[in-house]
Amino acid sequence: MTTATVSRSKFNPVYGPVLSWRYGNSLGIDPIGEISTCSFNCVYCQLGEIEVKTQHRQVYVPTQQILQALAEFAPWDVDVITLSGSGEPTLAANLGEILIGIKTLTHRPTLVLTNGTTLGDPQVREQLALADQVSIKLDGVSTAQVQRINQPIREINLTHLLTDIQEFRRIFPGKLGLQTMILSRWSSSERQEYQRWVKAIAPTEIQLNTPTRPKPLKHELAGRENHASPENLPYEVRKLKSVHPSILQDFAEEIQAQTGIPVRYPPICHSQSV
């Protein structure tokens, strides 16, 4: 039996808790299911190669199945309950139902991690605004950067993406984060353009990161969780190059000085948290 077969036979829409340097003790909710599905195929994705590349919204995991699984984790002694898992959570057409159900059942803060590609849909914005926190991925500020790092299913119109994020920011009463994965040192012009985006979006905070976990060669459901050691994983991986922590620190200080918005980045001791 292959590793992938083993993983799928044990699928649970609730996983963790996961220790996160960004969010604390986070209980994961996977609204996408056992087959990884996303509008991106990021070169650093901890799930491995995305199996279904789409921007089509549908119900992937029934809301009741998620809430029944979540009930087994009571009393939910965690800092936050996070929708992420096996791909882009806003592709779940029942996103709003899931968020309402989680809040009703647990009374815990909710968080959604998204790549922002569906924010042009008013229904997505309305459902996503039910979360207490939202973190939007922004790994590049040029078409070439985004294509190289995120490998979207179709070319991203960055002007439209910025407008969509701004429109969501306008209606969202919660805490909005921008999460950016740094794979190499950015040029001065790229840093300046990023700061322009930051000022236009006005997020609550910015989260800079760099890859610390290898990428599975194939889709691995176990990639949703923390691992004690990236050297002894039960599946084949490709190691990724991280930038030196000083690069994150220098960029963080520059952003904060230019925008006044708090910037966080992972301490070295937390390199295995997500």
PDB file of C-alpha atoms in Angstrom:
ATOM      1  CA  MET A   1       0.000   0.000   0.000  1.00  0.00           C
ATOM      2  CA  THR A   2       1.426   3.399  -0.945  1.00  0.00           C
ATOM      3  CA  THR A   3       1.885   6.317   1.435  1.00  0.00           C
ATOM      4  CA  ALA A   4      -0.802   8.273  -0.418  1.00  0.00           C
ATOM      5  CA  THR A   5      -3.281   5.408   0.002  1.00  0.00           C
ATOM      6  CA  VAL A   6      -2.567   5.217   3.717  1.00  0.00           C
ATOM      7  CA  SER A   7      -3.057   8.954   4.116  1.00  0.00           C
ATOM      8  CA  ARG A   8      -6.384   8.966   2.304  1.00  0.00           C
ATOM      9  CA  SER A   9      -7.807   6.073   4.271  1.00  0.00           C
ATOM     10  CA  LYS A  10      -7.279   8.147   7.435  1.00  0.00           C
ATOM     11  CA  PHE A  11      -8.708  11.451   6.193  1.00  0.00           C
ATOM     12  CA  ASN A  12     -10.182  13.615   8.926  1.00  0.00           C
ATOM     13  CA  PRO A  13     -11.368  17.168   8.184  1.00  0.00           C
ATOM     14  CA  VAL A  14     -10.050  18.232  11.600  1.00  0.00           C
ATOM     15  CA  TYR A  15      -6.332  17.938  12.380  1.00  0.00           C
ATOM     16  CA  GLY A  16      -3.767  19.133  14.905  1.00  0.00           C
ATOM     17  CA  PRO A  17      -3.547  21.140  17.000  1.00  0.00           C
ATOM     18  CA  VAL A  18      -0.662  22.638  15.040  1.00  0.00           C
ATOM     19  CA  LEU A  19       1.903  24.880  16.730  1.00  0.00           C
ATOM     20  CA  SER A  20       2.202  28.064  14.661  1.00  0.00           C
ATOM     21  CA  TRP A  21       4.632  30.933  15.217  1.00  0.00           C
ATOM     22  CA  ARG A  22       1.996  33.194  13.678  1.00  0.00           C
ATOM     23  CA  TYR A  23      -1.177  32.054  15.435  1.00  0.00           C
ATOM     24  CA  GLY A  24      -0.221  30.007  18.492  1.00  0.00           C
ATOM     25  CA  ASN A  25      -1.955  26.679  19.121  1.00  0.00           C
ATOM     26  CA  SER A  26      -4.127  26.215  16.042  1.00  0.00           C
ATOM     27  CA  LEU A  27      -6.705  23.501  15.398  1.00  0.00           C
ATOM     28  CA  GLY A  28      -6.926  22.878  11.657  1.00  0.00           C
ATOM     29  CA  ILE A  29     -10.079  22.519   9.578  1.00  0.00           C
ATOM     30  CA  ASP A  30      -9.759  21.067   6.087  1.00  0.00           C
ATOM     31  CA  PRO A  31     -12.794  22.039   3.948  1.00  0.00           C
ATOM     32  CA  ILE A  32     -11.196  20.708   0.748  1.00  0.00           C
ATOM     33  CA  GLY A  33     -10.808  16.996   1.487  1.00  0.00           C
ATOM     34  CA  GLU A  34      -8.381  14.204   0.758  1.00  0.00           C
ATOM     35  CA  ILE A  35      -7.514  15.348  -2.773  1.00  0.00           C
ATOM     36  CA  SER A  36      -5.438  18.528  -2.753  1.00  0.00           C
ATOM     37  CA  THR A  37      -7.253  21.241  -4.704  1.00  0.00           C
ATOM     38  CA  CYS A  38      -6.050  24.786  -5.271  1.00  0.00           C
ATOM     39  CA  SER A  39      -5.764  27.643  -7.765  1.00  0.00           C
ATOM     40  CA  PHE A  40      -2.020  27.773  -6.975  1.00  0.00           C
ATOM     41  CA  ASN A  41       0.678  25.104  -7.091  1.00  0.00           C
ATOM     42  CA  CYS A  42       3.287  26.886  -4.953  1.00  0.00           C
ATOM     43  CA  VAL A  43       6.864  25.683  -5.313  1.00  0.00           C
ATOM     44  CA  TYR A  44       7.148  25.473  -1.500  1.00  0.00           C
ATOM     45  CA  CYS A  45       3.757  23.866  -0.726  1.00  0.00           C
ATOM     46  CA  GLN A  46       4.080  21.575   2.299  1.00  0.00           C
ATOM     47  CA  LEU A  47       1.333  19.335   0.862  1.00  0.00           C
ATOM     48  CA  GLY A  48       3.430  18.491  -2.185  1.00  0.00           C
ATOM     49  CA  GLU A  49       2.218  18.690  -5.779  1.00  0.00           C
ATOM     50  CA  ILE A  50      -1.368  19.942  -6.010  1.00  0.00           C
ATOM     51  CA  GLU A  51      -3.527  17.242  -7.598  1.00  0.00           C
ATOM     52  CA  VAL A  52      -6.490  19.289  -8.836  1.00  0.00           C
ATOM     53  CA  LYS A  53      -5.684  22.788 -10.067  1.00  0.00           C
ATOM     54  CA  THR A  54      -8.915  24.768 -10.320  1.00  0.00           C
ATOM     55  CA  GLN A  55     -10.727  27.915  -9.290  1.00  0.00           C
ATOM     56  CA  HIS A  56     -14.122  26.172  -9.294  1.00  0.00           C
ATOM     57  CA  ARG A  57     -16.095  26.437  -6.067  1.00  0.00           C
ATOM     58  CA  GLN A  58     -18.148  23.523  -4.775  1.00  0.00           C
ATOM     59  CA  VAL A  59     -18.895  21.661  -1.557  1.00  0.00           C
ATOM     60  CA  TYR A  60     -15.894  19.380  -1.085  1.00  0.00           C
ATOM     61  CA  VAL A  61     -16.529  18.279   2.527  1.00  0.00           C
ATOM     62  CA  PRO A  62     -20.096  18.548   3.902  1.00  0.00           C
ATOM     63  CA  THR A  63     -20.469  21.032   6.752  1.00  0.00           C
ATOM     64  CA  GLN A  64     -22.041  18.448   9.031  1.00  0.00           C
ATOM     65  CA  GLN A  65     -19.101  16.070   8.548  1.00  0.00           C
ATOM     66  CA  ILE A  66     -16.725  18.827   9.635  1.00  0.00           C
ATOM     67  CA  LEU A  67     -18.779  19.807  12.684  1.00  0.00           C
ATOM     68  CA  GLN A  68     -19.209  16.191  13.792  1.00  0.00           C
ATOM     69  CA  ALA A  69     -15.442  15.675  13.617  1.00  0.00           C
ATOM     70  CA  LEU A  70     -14.843  18.983  15.392  1.00  0.00           C
ATOM     71  CA  ALA A  71     -17.157  17.998  18.248  1.00  0.00           C
ATOM     72  CA  GLU A  72     -14.784  15.151  19.108  1.00  0.00           C
ATOM     73  CA  PHE A  73     -12.034  17.672  19.909  1.00  0.00           C
ATOM     74  CA  ALA A  74     -14.011  19.388  22.697  1.00  0.00           C
ATOM     75  CA  PRO A  75     -13.286  21.423  24.797  1.00  0.00           C
ATOM     76  CA  TRP A  76     -11.198  23.082  22.012  1.00  0.00           C
ATOM     77  CA  ASP A  77      -8.436  24.388  24.252  1.00  0.00           C
ATOM     78  CA  VAL A  78      -6.676  26.214  21.409  1.00  0.00           C
ATOM     79  CA  ASP A  79      -5.892  29.805  20.459  1.00  0.00           C
ATOM     80  CA  VAL A  80      -7.621  29.686  17.092  1.00  0.00           C
ATOM     81  CA  ILE A  81      -9.441  27.347  14.697  1.00  0.00           C
ATOM     82  CA  THR A  82      -7.920  27.658  11.239  1.00  0.00           C
ATOM     83  CA  LEU A  83      -9.389  26.818   7.829  1.00  0.00           C
ATOM     84  CA  SER A  84      -6.584  25.713   5.536  1.00  0.00           C
ATOM     85  CA  GLY A  85      -5.738  22.061   4.962  1.00  0.00           C
ATOM     86  CA  SER A  86      -5.576  20.468   1.515  1.00  0.00           C
ATOM     87  CA  GLY A  87      -5.701  23.543  -0.676  1.00  0.00           C
ATOM     88  CA  GLU A  88      -7.498  26.869  -1.081  1.00  0.00           C
ATOM     89  CA  PRO A  89     -10.267  26.971   1.570  1.00  0.00           C
ATOM     90  CA  THR A  90     -12.339  29.627  -0.188  1.00  0.00           C
ATOM     91  CA  LEU A  91     -13.004  27.118  -2.984  1.00  0.00           C
ATOM     92  CA  ALA A  92     -15.385  25.464  -0.500  1.00  0.00           C
ATOM     93  CA  ALA A  93     -18.834  26.745  -1.435  1.00  0.00           C
ATOM     94  CA  ASN A  94     -19.983  26.062   2.148  1.00  0.00           C
ATOM     95  CA  LEU A  95     -17.268  28.308   3.636  1.00  0.00           C
ATOM     96  CA  GLY A  96     -19.815  30.586   5.311  1.00  0.00           C
ATOM     97  CA  GLU A  97     -21.767  27.671   6.786  1.00  0.00           C
ATOM     98  CA  ILE A  98     -18.557  26.166   8.153  1.00  0.00           C
ATOM     99  CA  LEU A  99     -17.463  29.410   9.814  1.00  0.00           C
ATOM    100  CA  ILE A 100     -20.873  29.970  11.398  1.00  0.00           C
ATOM    101  CA  GLY A 101     -21.008  26.345  12.567  1.00  0.00           C
ATOM    102  CA  ILE A 102     -17.539  26.512  14.127  1.00  0.00           C
ATOM    103  CA  LYS A 103     -18.354  29.705  16.003  1.00  0.00           C
ATOM    104  CA  THR A 104     -21.687  28.331  17.257  1.00  0.00           C
ATOM    105  CA  LEU A 105     -20.136  25.052  18.387  1.00  0.00           C
ATOM    106  CA  THR A 106     -16.834  26.208  19.878  1.00  0.00           C
ATOM    107  CA  HIS A 107     -17.027  29.964  20.552  1.00  0.00           C
ATOM    108  CA  ARG A 108     -13.361  30.094  19.544  1.00  0.00           C
ATOM    109  CA  PRO A 109     -11.747  32.629  17.160  1.00  0.00           C
ATOM    110  CA  THR A 110     -11.691  31.545  13.517  1.00  0.00           C
ATOM    111  CA  LEU A 111      -8.978  32.138  10.935  1.00  0.00           C
ATOM    112  CA  VAL A 112      -8.885  31.529   7.173  1.00  0.00           C
ATOM    113  CA  LEU A 113      -5.652  31.280   5.167  1.00  0.00           C
ATOM    114  CA  THR A 114      -6.252  32.220   1.517  1.00  0.00           C
ATOM    115  CA  ASN A 115      -4.297  32.995  -1.630  1.00  0.00           C
ATOM    116  CA  GLY A 116      -6.801  35.724  -2.535  1.00  0.00           C
ATOM    117  CA  THR A 117      -7.569  34.474  -6.042  1.00  0.00           C
ATOM    118  CA  THR A 118     -11.312  34.119  -5.353  1.00  0.00           C
ATOM    119  CA  LEU A 119     -11.784  37.554  -3.782  1.00  0.00           C
ATOM    120  CA  GLY A 120     -13.223  38.955  -6.997  1.00  0.00           C
ATOM    121  CA  ASP A 121     -16.397  36.980  -6.183  1.00  0.00           C
ATOM    122  CA  PRO A 122     -18.733  39.052  -3.928  1.00  0.00           C
ATOM    123  CA  GLN A 123     -20.108  35.842  -2.376  1.00  0.00           C
ATOM    124  CA  VAL A 124     -16.618  34.757  -1.362  1.00  0.00           C
ATOM    125  CA  ARG A 125     -15.933  38.140   0.212  1.00  0.00           C
ATOM    126  CA  GLU A 126     -19.220  37.999   2.117  1.00  0.00           C
ATOM    127  CA  GLN A 127     -18.581  34.479   3.436  1.00  0.00           C
ATOM    128  CA  LEU A 128     -14.918  35.125   4.236  1.00  0.00           C
ATOM    129  CA  ALA A 129     -15.829  38.233   6.233  1.00  0.00           C
ATOM    130  CA  LEU A 130     -17.520  35.934   8.792  1.00  0.00           C
ATOM    131  CA  ALA A 131     -14.061  34.883  10.027  1.00  0.00           C
ATOM    132  CA  ASP A 132     -12.386  36.643  12.927  1.00  0.00           C
ATOM    133  CA  GLN A 133      -9.020  36.665  11.159  1.00  0.00           C
ATOM    134  CA  VAL A 134      -7.960  36.301   7.530  1.00  0.00           C
ATOM    135  CA  SER A 135      -4.428  35.991   6.174  1.00  0.00           C
ATOM    136  CA  ILE A 136      -3.922  36.579   2.451  1.00  0.00           C
ATOM    137  CA  LYS A 137      -0.905  35.250   0.577  1.00  0.00           C
ATOM    138  CA  LEU A 138       1.195  37.800  -1.320  1.00  0.00           C
ATOM    139  CA  ASP A 139       4.438  36.191  -2.454  1.00  0.00           C
ATOM    140  CA  GLY A 140       5.216  38.521  -5.326  1.00  0.00           C
ATOM    141  CA  VAL A 141       4.497  41.968  -6.735  1.00  0.00           C
ATOM    142  CA  SER A 142       5.151  41.221 -10.406  1.00  0.00           C
ATOM    143  CA  THR A 143       3.601  38.753 -12.812  1.00  0.00           C
ATOM    144  CA  ALA A 144       6.952  37.008 -13.231  1.00  0.00           C
ATOM    145  CA  GLN A 145       7.396  36.623  -9.467  1.00  0.00           C
ATOM    146  CA  VAL A 146       3.910  35.207  -8.936  1.00  0.00           C
ATOM    147  CA  GLN A 147       4.190  32.832 -11.888  1.00  0.00           C
ATOM    148  CA  ARG A 148       7.548  31.531 -10.676  1.00  0.00           C
ATOM    149  CA  ILE A 149       6.653  31.111  -6.997  1.00  0.00           C
ATOM    150  CA  ASN A 150       2.916  30.363  -6.939  1.00  0.00           C
ATOM    151  CA  GLN A 151       2.414  28.752 -10.357  1.00  0.00           C
ATOM    152  CA  PRO A 152      -1.252  29.839 -10.643  1.00  0.00           C
ATOM    153  CA  ILE A 153      -3.642  27.988 -12.932  1.00  0.00           C
ATOM    154  CA  ARG A 154      -3.987  31.171 -14.974  1.00  0.00           C
ATOM    155  CA  GLU A 155      -1.989  34.380 -15.139  1.00  0.00           C
ATOM    156  CA  ILE A 156      -2.808  36.702 -12.257  1.00  0.00           C
ATOM    157  CA  ASN A 157      -3.850  40.282 -13.059  1.00  0.00           C
ATOM    158  CA  LEU A 158      -2.120  42.039 -10.179  1.00  0.00           C
ATOM    159  CA  THR A 159      -4.152  45.234 -10.555  1.00  0.00           C
ATOM    160  CA  HIS A 160      -7.371  43.225 -10.226  1.00  0.00           C
ATOM    161  CA  LEU A 161      -5.946  41.267  -7.289  1.00  0.00           C
ATOM    162  CA  LEU A 162      -5.045  44.456  -5.420  1.00  0.00           C
ATOM    163  CA  THR A 163      -8.511  45.875  -6.076  1.00  0.00           C
ATOM    164  CA  ASP A 164     -10.159  42.643  -4.864  1.00  0.00           C
ATOM    165  CA  ILE A 165      -8.124  42.637  -1.647  1.00  0.00           C
ATOM    166  CA  GLN A 166      -8.939  46.293  -1.041  1.00  0.00           C
ATOM    167  CA  GLU A 167     -12.645  45.586  -1.568  1.00  0.00           C
ATOM    168  CA  PHE A 168     -12.505  42.756   0.938  1.00  0.00           C
ATOM    169  CA  ARG A 169     -10.585  44.943   3.385  1.00  0.00           C
ATOM    170  CA  ARG A 170     -13.358  47.525   3.116  1.00  0.00           C
ATOM    171  CA  ILE A 171     -16.049  45.116   4.373  1.00  0.00           C
ATOM    172  CA  PHE A 172     -13.960  42.977   6.739  1.00  0.00           C
ATOM    173  CA  PRO A 173     -14.176  44.002  10.427  1.00  0.00           C
ATOM    174  CA  GLY A 174     -11.601  41.487  11.656  1.00  0.00           C
ATOM    175  CA  LYS A 175      -7.831  41.157  11.744  1.00  0.00           C
ATOM    176  CA  LEU A 176      -6.246  41.029   8.285  1.00  0.00           C
ATOM    177  CA  GLY A 177      -2.739  39.691   7.717  1.00  0.00           C
ATOM    178  CA  LEU A 178      -0.573  39.633   4.607  1.00  0.00           C
ATOM    179  CA  GLN A 179       1.648  36.523   4.519  1.00  0.00           C
ATOM    180  CA  THR A 180       4.682  36.565   2.260  1.00  0.00           C
ATOM    181  CA  MET A 181       7.124  33.733   1.596  1.00  0.00           C
ATOM    182  CA  ILE A 182      10.620  35.004   0.809  1.00  0.00           C
ATOM    183  CA  LEU A 183      12.641  32.581  -1.318  1.00  0.00           C
ATOM    184  CA  SER A 184      15.493  34.940  -2.221  1.00  0.00           C
ATOM    185  CA  ARG A 185      16.622  38.474  -1.521  1.00  0.00           C
ATOM    186  CA  TRP A 186      14.248  40.979  -3.150  1.00  0.00           C
ATOM    187  CA  SER A 187      15.504  43.872  -5.264  1.00  0.00           C
ATOM    188  CA  SER A 188      15.044  47.460  -4.147  1.00  0.00           C
ATOM    189  CA  SER A 189      12.286  48.015  -6.729  1.00  0.00           C
ATOM    190  CA  GLU A 190      10.435  44.875  -5.591  1.00  0.00           C
ATOM    191  CA  ARG A 191      10.597  45.974  -1.961  1.00  0.00           C
ATOM    192  CA  GLN A 192       9.304  49.423  -2.858  1.00  0.00           C
ATOM    193  CA  GLU A 193       6.419  47.965  -4.877  1.00  0.00           C
ATOM    194  CA  TYR A 194       5.555  45.626  -1.995  1.00  0.00           C
ATOM    195  CA  GLN A 195       5.393  48.583   0.385  1.00  0.00           C
ATOM    196  CA  ARG A 196       3.086  50.359  -2.056  1.00  0.00           C
ATOM    197  CA  TRP A 197       0.757  47.339  -1.920  1.00  0.00           C
ATOM    198  CA  VAL A 198       0.951  47.279   1.867  1.00  0.00           C
ATOM    199  CA  LYS A 199      -0.041  50.919   2.135  1.00  0.00           C
ATOM    200  CA  ALA A 200      -2.923  50.413  -0.309  1.00  0.00           C
ATOM    201  CA  ILE A 201      -4.279  47.369   1.550  1.00  0.00           C
ATOM    202  CA  ALA A 202      -3.561  48.604   5.097  1.00  0.00           C
ATOM    203  CA  PRO A 203      -3.487  45.147   6.743  1.00  0.00           C
ATOM    204  CA  THR A 204      -3.423  44.707  10.504  1.00  0.00           C
ATOM    205  CA  GLU A 205      -0.037  43.004  10.253  1.00  0.00           C
ATOM    206  CA  ILE A 206       2.448  41.484   7.821  1.00  0.00           C
ATOM    207  CA  GLN A 207       3.996  38.021   8.202  1.00  0.00           C
ATOM    208  CA  LEU A 208       7.289  37.313   6.439  1.00  0.00           C
ATOM    209  CA  ASN A 209       8.422  33.715   6.166  1.00  0.00           C
ATOM    210  CA  THR A 210      10.957  31.529   4.376  1.00  0.00           C
ATOM    211  CA  PRO A 211      10.758  27.769   3.652  1.00  0.00           C
ATOM    212  CA  THR A 212      11.948  25.653   6.585  1.00  0.00           C
ATOM    213  CA  ARG A 213      10.221  22.400   5.619  1.00  0.00           C
ATOM    214  CA  PRO A 214      10.998  20.328   2.526  1.00  0.00           C
ATOM    215  CA  LYS A 215       8.358  19.864  -0.158  1.00  0.00           C
ATOM    216  CA  PRO A 216       6.928  16.351  -0.638  1.00  0.00           C
ATOM    217  CA  LEU A 217       7.464  15.015  -4.146  1.00  0.00           C
ATOM    218  CA  LYS A 218       3.815  13.891  -4.231  1.00  0.00           C
ATOM    219  CA  HIS A 219       0.706  15.025  -2.389  1.00  0.00           C
ATOM    220  CA  GLU A 220       0.929  14.152   1.318  1.00  0.00           C
ATOM    221  CA  LEU A 221      -2.009  14.777   3.643  1.00  0.00           C
ATOM    222  CA  ALA A 222       0.418  14.564   6.581  1.00  0.00           C
ATOM    223  CA  GLY A 223       1.904  17.841   5.348  1.00  0.00           C
ATOM    224  CA  ARG A 224      -0.960  19.645   7.096  1.00  0.00           C
ATOM    225  CA  GLU A 225       0.634  19.013  10.492  1.00  0.00           C
ATOM    226  CA  ASN A 226       3.841  19.790  12.376  1.00  0.00           C
ATOM    227  CA  HIS A 227       6.742  17.354  12.143  1.00  0.00           C
ATOM    228  CA  ALA A 228       9.339  16.832  14.853  1.00  0.00           C
ATOM    229  CA  SER A 229      12.161  16.577  12.318  1.00  0.00           C
ATOM    230  CA  PRO A 230      12.235  17.313   8.574  1.00  0.00           C
ATOM    231  CA  GLU A 231      15.081  14.814   8.267  1.00  0.00           C
ATOM    232  CA  ASN A 232      12.975  11.728   9.078  1.00  0.00           C
ATOM    233  CA  LEU A 233       9.751  12.140   7.125  1.00  0.00           C
ATOM    234  CA  PRO A 234       7.951   8.969   5.971  1.00  0.00           C
ATOM    235  CA  TYR A 235       7.854  10.122   2.332  1.00  0.00           C
ATOM    236  CA  GLU A 236      10.196  11.494  -0.327  1.00  0.00           C
ATOM    237  CA  VAL A 237      10.846  15.233  -0.252  1.00  0.00           C
ATOM    238  CA  ARG A 238      12.807  17.957  -1.989  1.00  0.00           C
ATOM    239  CA  LYS A 239      14.758  20.333   0.228  1.00  0.00           C
ATOM    240  CA  LEU A 240      14.138  24.026  -0.301  1.00  0.00           C
ATOM    241  CA  LYS A 241      16.556  26.888   0.116  1.00  0.00           C
ATOM    242  CA  SER A 242      15.788  29.343   2.917  1.00  0.00           C
ATOM    243  CA  VAL A 243      17.042  32.903   3.082  1.00  0.00           C
ATOM    244  CA  HIS A 244      19.179  33.942   6.027  1.00  0.00           C
ATOM    245  CA  PRO A 245      17.131  35.257   8.987  1.00  0.00           C
ATOM    246  CA  SER A 246      18.887  38.617   8.663  1.00  0.00           C
ATOM    247  CA  ILE A 247      17.211  39.130   5.266  1.00  0.00           C
ATOM    248  CA  LEU A 248      13.770  38.726   6.842  1.00  0.00           C
ATOM    249  CA  GLN A 249      14.752  40.998   9.715  1.00  0.00           C
ATOM    250  CA  ASP A 250      16.097  43.750   7.441  1.00  0.00           C
ATOM    251  CA  PHE A 251      13.032  43.626   5.183  1.00  0.00           C
ATOM    252  CA  ALA A 252      10.697  43.606   8.199  1.00  0.00           C
ATOM    253  CA  GLU A 253      12.374  46.668   9.680  1.00  0.00           C
ATOM    254  CA  GLU A 254      12.239  48.488   6.347  1.00  0.00           C
ATOM    255  CA  ILE A 255       8.531  47.728   5.856  1.00  0.00           C
ATOM    256  CA  GLN A 256       7.606  48.765   9.365  1.00  0.00           C
ATOM    257  CA  ALA A 257       9.609  51.985   9.117  1.00  0.00           C
ATOM    258  CA  GLN A 258       8.013  52.907   5.766  1.00  0.00           C
ATOM    259  CA  THR A 259       4.412  51.863   6.506  1.00  0.00           C
ATOM    260  CA  GLY A 260       4.002  51.852  10.279  1.00  0.00           C
ATOM    261  CA  ILE A 261       2.405  48.393  10.054  1.00  0.00           C
ATOM    262  CA  PRO A 262       3.686  45.668  12.423  1.00  0.00           C
ATOM    263  CA  VAL A 263       5.755  42.946  10.735  1.00  0.00           C
ATOM    264  CA  ARG A 264       6.461  39.509  12.182  1.00  0.00           C
ATOM    265  CA  TYR A 265       8.827  36.777  11.073  1.00  0.00           C
ATOM    266  CA  PRO A 266       9.672  33.387  12.615  1.00  0.00           C
ATOM    267  CA  PRO A 267      12.336  33.081  15.305  1.00  0.00           C
ATOM    268  CA  ILE A 268      14.904  30.421  14.478  1.00  0.00           C
ATOM    269  CA  CYS A 269      13.775  28.204  17.363  1.00  0.00           C
ATOM    270  CA  HIS A 270      10.302  27.948  15.816  1.00  0.00           C
ATOM    271  CA  SER A 271      11.481  26.924  12.373  1.00  0.00           C
ATOM    272  CA  GLN A 272       9.252  23.840  12.259  1.00  0.00           C
ATOM    273  CA  SER A 273       6.009  25.630  13.085  1.00  0.00           C
ATOM    274  CA  VAL A 274       3.761  26.902  10.311  1.00  0.00           C
TER     275      VAL A 274
END
